mmCIF file of C-alpha atoms and ligand atoms in Angstrom:
data_model
loop_
_atom_site.group_PDB
_atom_site.id
_atom_site.type_symbol
_atom_site.label_atom_id
_atom_site.label_comp_id
_atom_site.label_asym_id
_atom_site.label_seq_id
_atom_site.Cartn_x
_atom_site.Cartn_y
_atom_site.Cartn_z
ATOM 1 C CA MET K 1 326.495 106.527 106.286
ATOM 2 C CA ASP K 2 324.362 105.676 103.255
ATOM 3 C CA ASP K 3 323.694 107.854 100.227
ATOM 4 C CA LEU K 4 320.592 109.479 101.820
ATOM 5 C CA ASP K 5 322.438 110.428 105.018
ATOM 6 C CA GLN K 6 325.166 111.909 102.850
ATOM 7 C CA LEU K 7 322.597 113.853 100.873
ATOM 8 C CA VAL K 8 321.178 115.364 104.074
ATOM 9 C CA VAL K 9 324.672 116.352 105.265
ATOM 10 C CA ARG K 10 325.474 117.928 101.884
ATOM 11 C CA ALA K 11 322.233 119.899 101.978
ATOM 12 C CA GLN K 12 322.985 121.101 105.524
ATOM 13 C CA GLN K 13 326.489 122.156 104.432
ATOM 14 C CA GLU K 14 325.287 124.001 101.329
ATOM 15 C CA PHE K 15 322.522 125.739 103.240
ATOM 16 C CA ALA K 16 325.017 126.827 105.892
ATOM 17 C CA ALA K 17 327.426 128.084 103.216
ATOM 18 C CA ALA K 18 324.797 130.165 101.386
ATOM 19 C CA PRO K 19 325.714 133.773 102.200
ATOM 20 C CA THR K 20 322.395 135.372 101.152
ATOM 21 C CA PRO K 21 318.709 134.439 101.148
ATOM 22 C CA ALA K 22 318.799 134.338 97.329
ATOM 23 C CA GLU K 23 321.655 131.822 97.351
ATOM 24 C CA LEU K 24 319.845 129.787 100.000
ATOM 25 C CA GLU K 25 316.843 129.556 97.639
ATOM 26 C CA ASN K 26 319.171 128.367 94.837
ATOM 27 C CA ALA K 27 320.555 125.711 97.153
ATOM 28 C CA LYS K 28 317.024 124.648 98.070
ATOM 29 C CA ALA K 29 316.205 124.225 94.342
ATOM 30 C CA ARG K 30 319.249 121.971 93.925
ATOM 31 C CA PHE K 31 317.825 119.541 96.527
ATOM 32 C CA LEU K 32 314.063 120.015 96.690
ATOM 33 C CA GLY K 33 313.238 121.615 93.327
ATOM 34 C CA LYS K 34 311.501 119.944 90.385
ATOM 35 C CA ALA K 35 314.861 118.878 88.977
ATOM 36 C CA GLY K 36 316.484 118.561 92.416
ATOM 37 C CA ARG K 37 318.269 115.594 93.942
ATOM 38 C CA VAL K 38 315.302 114.437 96.065
ATOM 39 C CA THR K 39 312.953 114.497 93.101
ATOM 40 C CA GLU K 40 315.480 112.515 91.080
ATOM 41 C CA LEU K 41 315.686 109.909 93.824
ATOM 42 C CA LEU K 42 311.901 109.609 93.940
ATOM 43 C CA LYS K 43 311.762 109.182 90.152
ATOM 44 C CA ALA K 44 314.392 106.459 90.418
ATOM 45 C CA LEU K 45 311.950 104.372 92.500
ATOM 46 C CA ALA K 46 309.872 103.533 89.371
ATOM 47 C CA PRO K 47 311.554 100.292 88.357
ATOM 48 C CA LEU K 48 311.687 98.919 91.922
ATOM 49 C CA SER K 49 309.324 96.339 93.418
ATOM 50 C CA VAL K 50 306.431 97.401 95.648
ATOM 51 C CA ASP K 51 308.244 96.401 98.869
ATOM 52 C CA GLU K 52 311.452 98.091 97.832
ATOM 53 C CA LYS K 53 309.455 101.192 96.827
ATOM 54 C CA LYS K 54 307.849 101.249 100.276
ATOM 55 C CA SER K 55 311.035 101.009 102.331
ATOM 56 C CA ARG K 56 313.265 103.133 100.065
ATOM 57 C CA GLY K 57 310.413 105.680 99.558
ATOM 58 C CA ALA K 58 309.925 106.036 103.302
ATOM 59 C CA ARG K 59 313.641 106.627 103.832
ATOM 60 C CA ILE K 60 313.757 109.192 101.002
ATOM 61 C CA ASN K 61 310.823 111.000 102.597
ATOM 62 C CA ARG K 62 312.597 111.121 105.973
ATOM 63 C CA ALA K 63 315.673 112.512 104.255
ATOM 64 C CA LYS K 64 313.463 115.076 102.531
ATOM 65 C CA GLU K 65 311.970 116.120 105.848
ATOM 66 C CA SER K 66 315.437 116.508 107.352
ATOM 67 C CA ILE K 67 316.489 118.660 104.389
ATOM 68 C CA GLU K 68 313.325 120.789 104.746
ATOM 69 C CA ALA K 69 313.995 121.176 108.467
ATOM 70 C CA ALA K 70 317.582 122.268 107.741
ATOM 71 C CA LEU K 71 316.288 124.761 105.197
ATOM 72 C CA LEU K 72 313.773 126.219 107.634
ATOM 73 C CA GLU K 73 316.404 126.497 110.341
ATOM 74 C CA ARG K 74 318.828 128.291 108.017
ATOM 75 C CA ARG K 75 316.087 130.679 106.843
ATOM 76 C CA GLN K 76 315.199 131.585 110.424
ATOM 77 C CA ALA K 77 318.857 132.056 111.357
ATOM 78 C CA MET K 78 319.301 134.386 108.388
ATOM 79 C CA ALA K 79 316.201 136.416 109.293
ATOM 80 C CA GLN K 80 317.375 136.661 112.890
ATOM 81 C CA ALA K 81 320.841 137.794 111.802
ATOM 82 C CA GLU K 82 319.296 140.444 109.548
ATOM 83 C CA LEU K 83 317.101 141.673 112.416
ATOM 84 C CA ASP K 84 320.100 141.807 114.768
ATOM 85 C CA ARG K 85 322.076 143.787 112.199
ATOM 86 C CA GLN K 86 319.241 146.278 111.803
ATOM 87 C CA LEU K 87 318.765 146.703 115.530
ATOM 88 C CA ARG K 88 322.484 147.285 115.959
ATOM 89 C CA SER K 89 322.721 149.861 113.178
ATOM 90 C CA GLU K 90 319.650 151.753 114.316
ATOM 91 C CA ALA K 91 320.438 151.515 118.002
ATOM 92 C CA LEU K 92 319.259 154.368 120.238
ATOM 93 C CA ASP K 93 321.023 154.922 123.514
ATOM 94 C CA VAL K 94 318.146 156.308 125.529
ATOM 95 C CA THR K 95 320.447 156.905 128.478
ATOM 96 C CA LEU K 96 322.410 159.657 126.633
ATOM 97 C CA PRO K 97 321.566 163.182 127.829
ATOM 98 C CA GLY K 98 319.431 165.085 125.293
ATOM 99 C CA ARG K 99 320.915 167.778 123.051
ATOM 100 C CA ARG K 100 319.991 171.202 124.429
ATOM 101 C CA ILE K 101 319.481 174.443 122.536
ATOM 102 C CA GLY K 102 322.021 177.008 123.735
ATOM 103 C CA ASP K 103 320.611 179.499 126.217
ATOM 104 C CA GLY K 104 321.966 182.561 124.426
ATOM 105 C CA GLY K 105 322.486 185.752 126.335
ATOM 106 C CA LEU K 106 321.934 189.474 126.150
ATOM 107 C CA HIS K 107 324.446 191.841 124.584
ATOM 108 C CA PRO K 108 326.243 194.050 127.147
ATOM 109 C CA VAL K 109 324.708 197.153 125.541
ATOM 110 C CA SER K 110 321.226 195.601 125.815
ATOM 111 C CA LEU K 111 321.928 194.750 129.456
ATOM 112 C CA THR K 112 322.976 198.368 130.003
ATOM 113 C CA MET K 113 319.866 199.725 128.258
ATOM 114 C CA GLN K 114 317.651 197.492 130.379
ATOM 115 C CA ARG K 115 319.448 198.670 133.475
ATOM 116 C CA ILE K 116 318.996 202.355 132.543
ATOM 117 C CA GLU K 117 315.304 201.788 131.775
ATOM 118 C CA ALA K 118 314.684 199.953 135.052
ATOM 119 C CA ILE K 119 316.367 202.681 137.112
ATOM 120 C CA PHE K 120 314.494 205.563 135.468
ATOM 121 C CA ALA K 121 311.215 203.642 135.541
ATOM 122 C CA SER K 122 311.735 203.215 139.301
ATOM 123 C CA MET K 123 312.025 207.017 139.509
ATOM 124 C CA GLY K 124 308.684 207.487 137.741
ATOM 125 C CA PHE K 125 309.942 208.031 134.188
ATOM 126 C CA ASP K 126 308.065 206.677 131.180
ATOM 127 C CA VAL K 127 310.168 204.787 128.587
ATOM 128 C CA ALA K 128 309.490 205.815 124.977
ATOM 129 C CA ASP K 129 310.603 204.470 121.617
ATOM 130 C CA GLY K 130 310.783 206.390 118.345
ATOM 131 C CA PRO K 131 311.793 206.228 114.679
ATOM 132 C CA GLU K 132 315.430 205.945 113.632
ATOM 133 C CA ILE K 133 314.652 207.613 110.300
ATOM 134 C CA GLU K 134 313.728 211.162 111.272
ATOM 135 C CA THR K 135 312.694 214.357 109.594
ATOM 136 C CA ASP K 136 315.040 217.283 109.375
ATOM 137 C CA TRP K 137 312.489 219.273 111.353
ATOM 138 C CA MET K 138 312.478 216.856 114.317
ATOM 139 C CA SER K 139 316.246 216.274 114.313
ATOM 140 C CA PHE K 140 317.185 219.954 114.055
ATOM 141 C CA THR K 141 314.613 222.692 113.422
ATOM 142 C CA ALA K 142 312.287 221.893 116.324
ATOM 143 C CA LEU K 143 315.354 221.677 118.581
ATOM 144 C CA ASN K 144 316.229 225.303 117.927
ATOM 145 C CA ASN K 145 318.824 224.570 115.250
ATOM 146 C CA PRO K 146 317.859 227.233 112.682
ATOM 147 C CA GLU K 147 318.004 226.211 109.005
ATOM 148 C CA ASN K 148 321.460 226.861 107.550
ATOM 149 C CA HIS K 149 322.858 227.601 111.028
ATOM 150 C CA PRO K 150 326.461 226.339 111.413
ATOM 151 C CA ALA K 151 325.473 224.468 114.600
ATOM 152 C CA ARG K 152 323.786 221.883 112.357
ATOM 153 C CA SER K 153 327.185 220.676 111.195
ATOM 154 C CA MET K 154 328.172 219.878 114.811
ATOM 155 C CA GLN K 155 326.864 216.448 113.880
ATOM 156 C CA ASP K 156 328.027 214.482 110.858
ATOM 157 C CA THR K 157 324.558 213.459 109.893
ATOM 158 C CA PHE K 158 323.631 210.661 107.482
ATOM 159 C CA TYR K 159 321.094 212.305 105.199
ATOM 160 C CA VAL K 160 318.665 210.159 103.265
ATOM 161 C CA ASP K 161 317.975 211.302 99.702
ATOM 162 C CA MET K 162 314.245 211.282 100.311
ATOM 163 C CA LYS K 163 311.496 213.527 101.690
ATOM 164 C CA ASP K 164 308.404 212.668 103.743
ATOM 165 C CA GLU K 165 304.791 213.439 102.643
ATOM 166 C CA GLN K 166 305.181 216.990 103.904
ATOM 167 C CA GLY K 167 308.335 217.589 101.868
ATOM 168 C CA ARG K 168 310.705 217.413 104.829
ATOM 169 C CA TRP K 169 314.132 215.902 104.272
ATOM 170 C CA LEU K 170 314.837 212.644 106.102
ATOM 171 C CA ASN K 171 317.959 211.584 107.991
ATOM 172 C CA LEU K 172 319.153 208.776 110.227
ATOM 173 C CA ARG K 173 318.667 210.502 113.566
ATOM 174 C CA PRO K 174 322.038 211.767 114.843
ATOM 175 C CA HIS K 175 320.713 211.861 118.422
ATOM 176 C CA THR K 176 317.658 210.803 120.427
ATOM 177 C CA SER K 177 316.745 214.444 121.129
ATOM 178 C CA PRO K 178 313.941 214.485 118.494
ATOM 179 C CA MET K 179 312.124 212.142 120.890
ATOM 180 C CA GLN K 180 311.800 215.105 123.290
ATOM 181 C CA VAL K 181 309.658 216.817 120.669
ATOM 182 C CA ARG K 182 307.675 213.760 119.590
ATOM 183 C CA TYR K 183 306.886 212.684 123.143
ATOM 184 C CA ALA K 184 306.172 216.185 124.500
ATOM 185 C CA ARG K 185 303.819 217.059 121.614
ATOM 186 C CA ALA K 186 301.877 213.803 122.068
ATOM 187 C CA HIS K 187 301.750 214.360 125.835
ATOM 188 C CA ALA K 188 300.568 217.979 125.434
ATOM 189 C CA ALA K 189 297.872 216.908 122.977
ATOM 190 C CA ARG K 190 296.733 214.045 125.237
ATOM 191 C CA HIS K 191 296.389 216.396 128.228
ATOM 192 C CA ALA K 192 295.097 219.409 126.271
ATOM 193 C CA GLY K 193 292.271 220.165 128.752
ATOM 194 C CA ALA K 194 294.245 219.517 131.929
ATOM 195 C CA ASP K 195 295.305 222.438 134.143
ATOM 196 C CA PRO K 196 298.012 222.109 135.100
ATOM 197 C CA MET K 197 299.234 219.533 132.606
ATOM 198 C CA PRO K 198 300.772 216.520 134.375
ATOM 199 C CA ASP K 199 304.576 216.632 134.220
ATOM 200 C CA ILE K 200 306.379 215.167 131.243
ATOM 201 C CA ARG K 201 308.864 212.679 132.608
ATOM 202 C CA VAL K 202 310.367 210.334 130.060
ATOM 203 C CA ILE K 203 313.479 208.641 128.822
ATOM 204 C CA ALA K 204 313.917 207.583 125.184
ATOM 205 C CA PRO K 205 316.702 205.052 124.617
ATOM 206 C CA GLY K 206 317.649 203.872 121.141
ATOM 207 C CA ARG K 207 320.002 203.701 118.186
ATOM 208 C CA THR K 208 321.538 206.825 116.659
ATOM 209 C CA TYR K 209 323.780 207.380 113.627
ATOM 210 C CA ARG K 210 326.672 209.634 112.612
ATOM 211 C CA VAL K 211 329.460 209.552 110.022
ATOM 212 C CA ASP K 212 332.092 208.670 112.595
ATOM 213 C CA SER K 213 334.274 205.611 113.214
ATOM 214 C CA ASP K 214 337.268 204.971 115.482
ATOM 215 C CA ALA K 215 338.087 203.266 118.824
ATOM 216 C CA THR K 216 335.553 205.413 120.675
ATOM 217 C CA HIS K 217 333.033 206.171 117.884
ATOM 218 C CA SER K 218 330.921 203.901 115.731
ATOM 219 C CA PRO K 219 328.583 205.029 112.892
ATOM 220 C CA MET K 220 325.749 203.380 114.809
ATOM 221 C CA PHE K 221 325.719 203.993 118.521
ATOM 222 C CA HIS K 222 323.226 204.331 121.323
ATOM 223 C CA GLN K 223 321.810 207.257 123.215
ATOM 224 C CA CYS K 224 319.296 207.699 125.943
ATOM 225 C CA GLU K 225 317.390 210.940 126.045
ATOM 226 C CA GLY K 226 315.780 212.219 129.222
ATOM 227 C CA LEU K 227 313.180 214.936 129.659
ATOM 228 C CA TRP K 228 311.333 216.351 132.657
ATOM 229 C CA ILE K 229 309.012 219.299 132.088
ATOM 230 C CA GLY K 230 306.579 220.804 134.602
ATOM 231 C CA GLU K 231 305.713 224.071 136.287
ATOM 232 C CA ASN K 232 308.614 224.068 138.691
ATOM 233 C CA VAL K 233 311.329 221.745 137.451
ATOM 234 C CA SER K 234 314.852 223.083 137.871
ATOM 235 C CA PHE K 235 318.551 222.231 137.566
ATOM 236 C CA LYS K 236 318.368 221.148 141.196
ATOM 237 C CA ASP K 237 316.021 218.330 140.114
ATOM 238 C CA LEU K 238 318.356 217.411 137.272
ATOM 239 C CA LYS K 239 321.247 217.112 139.697
ATOM 240 C CA ALA K 240 319.166 215.006 142.105
ATOM 241 C CA VAL K 241 317.841 212.685 139.402
ATOM 242 C CA PHE K 242 321.199 212.236 137.729
ATOM 243 C CA THR K 243 323.064 211.675 140.986
ATOM 244 C CA ASP K 244 320.558 209.002 141.977
ATOM 245 C CA PHE K 245 320.834 207.433 138.571
ATOM 246 C CA CYS K 246 324.647 207.259 138.687
ATOM 247 C CA ARG K 247 324.656 205.792 142.183
ATOM 248 C CA LEU K 248 322.171 203.100 141.198
ATOM 249 C CA PHE K 249 323.785 202.393 137.859
ATOM 250 C CA PHE K 250 327.327 202.017 139.185
ATOM 251 C CA GLU K 251 326.166 200.500 142.492
ATOM 252 C CA THR K 252 328.175 202.960 144.598
ATOM 253 C CA ASP K 253 327.520 206.202 146.471
ATOM 254 C CA ASP K 254 331.226 206.886 146.399
ATOM 255 C CA LEU K 255 331.148 209.165 143.345
ATOM 256 C CA GLN K 256 330.865 212.875 142.523
ATOM 257 C CA LEU K 257 329.058 214.807 139.824
ATOM 258 C CA ARG K 258 330.227 217.954 138.107
ATOM 259 C CA PHE K 259 328.285 220.224 135.753
ATOM 260 C CA ARG K 260 330.629 221.769 133.203
ATOM 261 C CA PRO K 261 329.270 224.682 131.109
ATOM 262 C CA SER K 262 328.673 223.733 127.501
ATOM 263 C CA PHE K 263 326.570 224.633 124.492
ATOM 264 C CA PHE K 264 323.624 222.911 122.882
ATOM 265 C CA PRO K 265 321.129 224.821 120.729
ATOM 266 C CA PHE K 266 318.148 223.202 122.491
ATOM 267 C CA THR K 267 319.165 224.037 126.082
ATOM 268 C CA GLU K 268 319.998 227.260 127.915
ATOM 269 C CA PRO K 269 322.011 227.063 130.053
ATOM 270 C CA SER K 270 323.741 223.861 128.895
ATOM 271 C CA ALA K 271 326.101 221.593 130.768
ATOM 272 C CA GLU K 272 328.146 218.455 130.339
ATOM 273 C CA ILE K 273 327.724 216.091 133.263
ATOM 274 C CA ASP K 274 331.008 214.553 134.428
ATOM 275 C CA ILE K 275 331.369 211.938 137.120
ATOM 276 C CA ALA K 276 334.393 210.861 139.160
ATOM 277 C CA PHE K 277 334.715 207.772 141.337
ATOM 278 C CA ASN K 278 336.357 208.275 144.724
ATOM 279 C CA SER K 279 337.696 204.724 144.703
ATOM 280 C CA GLY K 280 338.268 201.818 142.354
ATOM 281 C CA PRO K 281 340.319 201.560 139.162
ATOM 282 C CA LEU K 282 338.972 204.848 137.727
ATOM 283 C CA LYS K 283 339.498 206.771 140.986
ATOM 284 C CA GLY K 284 339.818 210.550 140.633
ATOM 285 C CA LYS K 285 339.339 210.694 136.832
ATOM 286 C CA TRP K 286 336.573 212.984 135.538
ATOM 287 C CA LEU K 287 334.509 211.151 132.931
ATOM 288 C CA GLU K 288 331.952 212.813 130.684
ATOM 289 C CA VAL K 289 328.704 210.833 130.775
ATOM 290 C CA SER K 290 325.956 213.124 129.457
ATOM 291 C CA GLY K 291 324.985 216.395 127.855
ATOM 292 C CA SER K 292 322.227 218.287 129.607
ATOM 293 C CA GLY K 293 320.561 221.621 130.133
ATOM 294 C CA GLN K 294 317.440 223.606 130.810
ATOM 295 C CA VAL K 295 315.169 223.207 127.817
ATOM 296 C CA HIS K 296 315.271 226.323 125.595
ATOM 297 C CA PRO K 297 312.005 228.347 125.459
ATOM 298 C CA ASN K 298 311.865 227.938 121.669
ATOM 299 C CA VAL K 299 311.911 224.161 122.125
ATOM 300 C CA VAL K 300 309.191 224.283 124.806
ATOM 301 C CA ARG K 301 307.141 226.303 122.302
ATOM 302 C CA ASN K 302 307.709 223.551 119.704
ATOM 303 C CA PHE K 303 306.413 221.049 122.292
ATOM 304 C CA GLY K 304 303.142 223.006 121.973
ATOM 305 C CA LEU K 305 303.536 224.444 125.496
ATOM 306 C CA ASP K 306 303.824 227.936 126.962
ATOM 307 C CA PRO K 307 307.487 228.531 127.916
ATOM 308 C CA GLU K 308 306.360 231.170 130.445
ATOM 309 C CA ARG K 309 304.619 228.425 132.362
ATOM 310 C CA TYR K 310 306.391 225.140 131.672
ATOM 311 C CA ILE K 311 310.080 224.657 132.267
ATOM 312 C CA GLY K 312 312.438 221.761 132.842
ATOM 313 C CA PHE K 313 315.552 219.927 131.835
ATOM 314 C CA ALA K 314 316.754 217.450 129.300
ATOM 315 C CA PHE K 315 319.773 215.233 129.080
ATOM 316 C CA GLY K 316 321.284 212.931 126.506
ATOM 317 C CA MET K 317 323.701 210.225 127.522
ATOM 318 C CA GLY K 318 325.605 207.420 125.813
ATOM 319 C CA PRO K 319 324.754 203.914 127.033
ATOM 320 C CA ASP K 320 327.760 202.562 125.104
ATOM 321 C CA ARG K 321 330.067 204.767 127.196
ATOM 322 C CA LEU K 322 328.240 203.771 130.368
ATOM 323 C CA ALA K 323 328.590 200.069 129.487
ATOM 324 C CA MET K 324 332.338 200.570 128.839
ATOM 325 C CA LEU K 325 332.763 202.253 132.232
ATOM 326 C CA ARG K 326 330.687 199.710 134.102
ATOM 327 C CA TYR K 327 332.404 196.683 132.584
ATOM 328 C CA GLY K 328 335.886 198.202 132.112
ATOM 329 C CA ILE K 329 335.907 197.904 128.307
ATOM 330 C CA ASP K 330 338.417 200.098 126.473
ATOM 331 C CA ASP K 331 337.414 199.691 122.817
ATOM 332 C CA LEU K 332 333.893 200.488 121.618
ATOM 333 C CA ARG K 333 334.342 198.329 118.524
ATOM 334 C CA LEU K 334 334.225 195.164 120.663
ATOM 335 C CA PHE K 335 330.482 195.778 121.021
ATOM 336 C CA PHE K 336 329.883 195.429 117.300
ATOM 337 C CA GLU K 337 332.332 192.720 116.216
ATOM 338 C CA ASN K 338 330.182 189.852 117.535
ATOM 339 C CA ASP K 339 333.168 187.946 118.887
ATOM 340 C CA LEU K 340 331.719 185.233 121.124
ATOM 341 C CA ARG K 341 334.840 185.195 123.318
ATOM 342 C CA PHE K 342 333.877 188.760 124.267
ATOM 343 C CA LEU K 343 330.098 188.363 124.348
ATOM 344 C CA LEU K 344 330.016 185.133 126.391
ATOM 345 C CA GLN K 345 331.619 186.982 129.304
ATOM 346 C CA PHE K 346 328.316 188.775 129.851
ATOM 347 C CA LYS K 347 326.119 185.658 129.851
HETATM 348 N N1 DAH N 1 321.719 215.547 121.653
HETATM 349 C C1 DAH N 1 322.997 215.853 122.235
HETATM 350 C C2 DAH N 1 324.074 215.125 121.449
HETATM 351 O O1 DAH N 1 323.783 214.204 120.756
HETATM 352 C C3 DAH N 1 323.059 215.385 123.681
HETATM 353 C C4 DAH N 1 322.198 216.246 124.562
HETATM 354 C C5 DAH N 1 322.729 217.366 125.148
HETATM 355 C C6 DAH N 1 320.894 215.927 124.780
HETATM 356 C C7 DAH N 1 321.975 218.165 125.971
HETATM 357 C C8 DAH N 1 320.121 216.713 125.624
HETATM 358 C C9 DAH N 1 320.682 217.820 126.206
HETATM 359 O O2 DAH N 1 318.854 216.434 125.886
HETATM 360 O O3 DAH N 1 319.924 218.578 127.038
HETATM 361 O O4 DAH N 1 325.217 215.492 121.549
#
C-alpha cells in the first residue's frame, strides 16, 4: 500500500469515526481543505518533472476522488440515520384504537324526573317549568297561607334578603306548589274568552329548597307538582290518575294506594297518598309518596277562576323519594355526593 492508498484509508476511517455532521466537516477540511493533506500533496508536485507530475498528479486525483466519494457516502449515511431516528421518535401506530370521549350518563334523579314526565305526558298532562327564586306571594299567600299565619313556619324556608319590583319578599321556593298559581293564571288568561275553559292539566317538576339536612333530607331536593282543574274533576280522578302513575312508574299492578287525611292550607280536604307493594322487598310496608287534596276555593280564586264553577285536585310528590324506592337506595345523600361508584350503576 503506498502513501496515497494509506491516505484514502485514513480519510475513510476518520470520516467513519466522526460522530456528528460538524465533526465530519472538520475531518473533510483536514483532507480536502485549502490546508488539507491532498492540497499539500498537490503543492509538493511543483519541483517534479513534467512526466512525474503527470503520473503522480493523476494518482493524487484518483485518491482525491476516492476521499470525496467516502465523504459523500458518510454524509448520506448520517442523513439517513438522522431520518430514521426522527421517524422512530415520531412514530404513529395507526392500528391503535382511537381514544373515545366517555359516554357519560344521566343522574338517577334526572332519570326519575324524565320517567315521571313521560308518564304524565302520556296521560295528557303538560310539563311546566318555573323559577326557583319565588315571591312570598306565590310561595305562600296565593296558596292560602295567610300572612303571619303559623302554617307558614311548617316549612323552613330560605328567605332572600331582597324584594322584587312590586316590593314582595323573595325566597328559594320551599315547594313546587307556586307553579300551580303561575301556570293556572297564565292558562286562565290565555283562555279568557273560552266557555268552558279547557281543563288545566299540568305537572311542574323541579328543584326546591329548605333548611333541612340529614339522611332523608337535603337542603336542595326535588318535587313534582300536579294540578288538574276543570268543571267536574274530583278525588275519584285523583285516585285514578295516581294509581295509574304508580303502576307505570314502578312497573307493577301489584300495589295498593291509601289516602290518609292530612292538612295543607291550599287543599280542602287534604290527604297524604301512601302506597304499599303486595310483593317484593318492600312488601306490606306503607310508604308516603305524595301530598294531595282538592284545591281550596281561595286558591282557585287566586288562579283567576270562579271556585263555584271550577274545581279539581293538586298533588306534590318527591322524585328523590320515588328514585330511592325504585332503585332501593337508603340514603338520600348518595344523590348529591357525586361518587362515580354510585352514579355509574345507573349508566
Ligand atoms: N307543597 C306540599 C309540600 O311541599 C306538597 C303538596 C301537598 C302539594 C298537597 C300539593 C298538595 O299540591 O295538594 O309539602
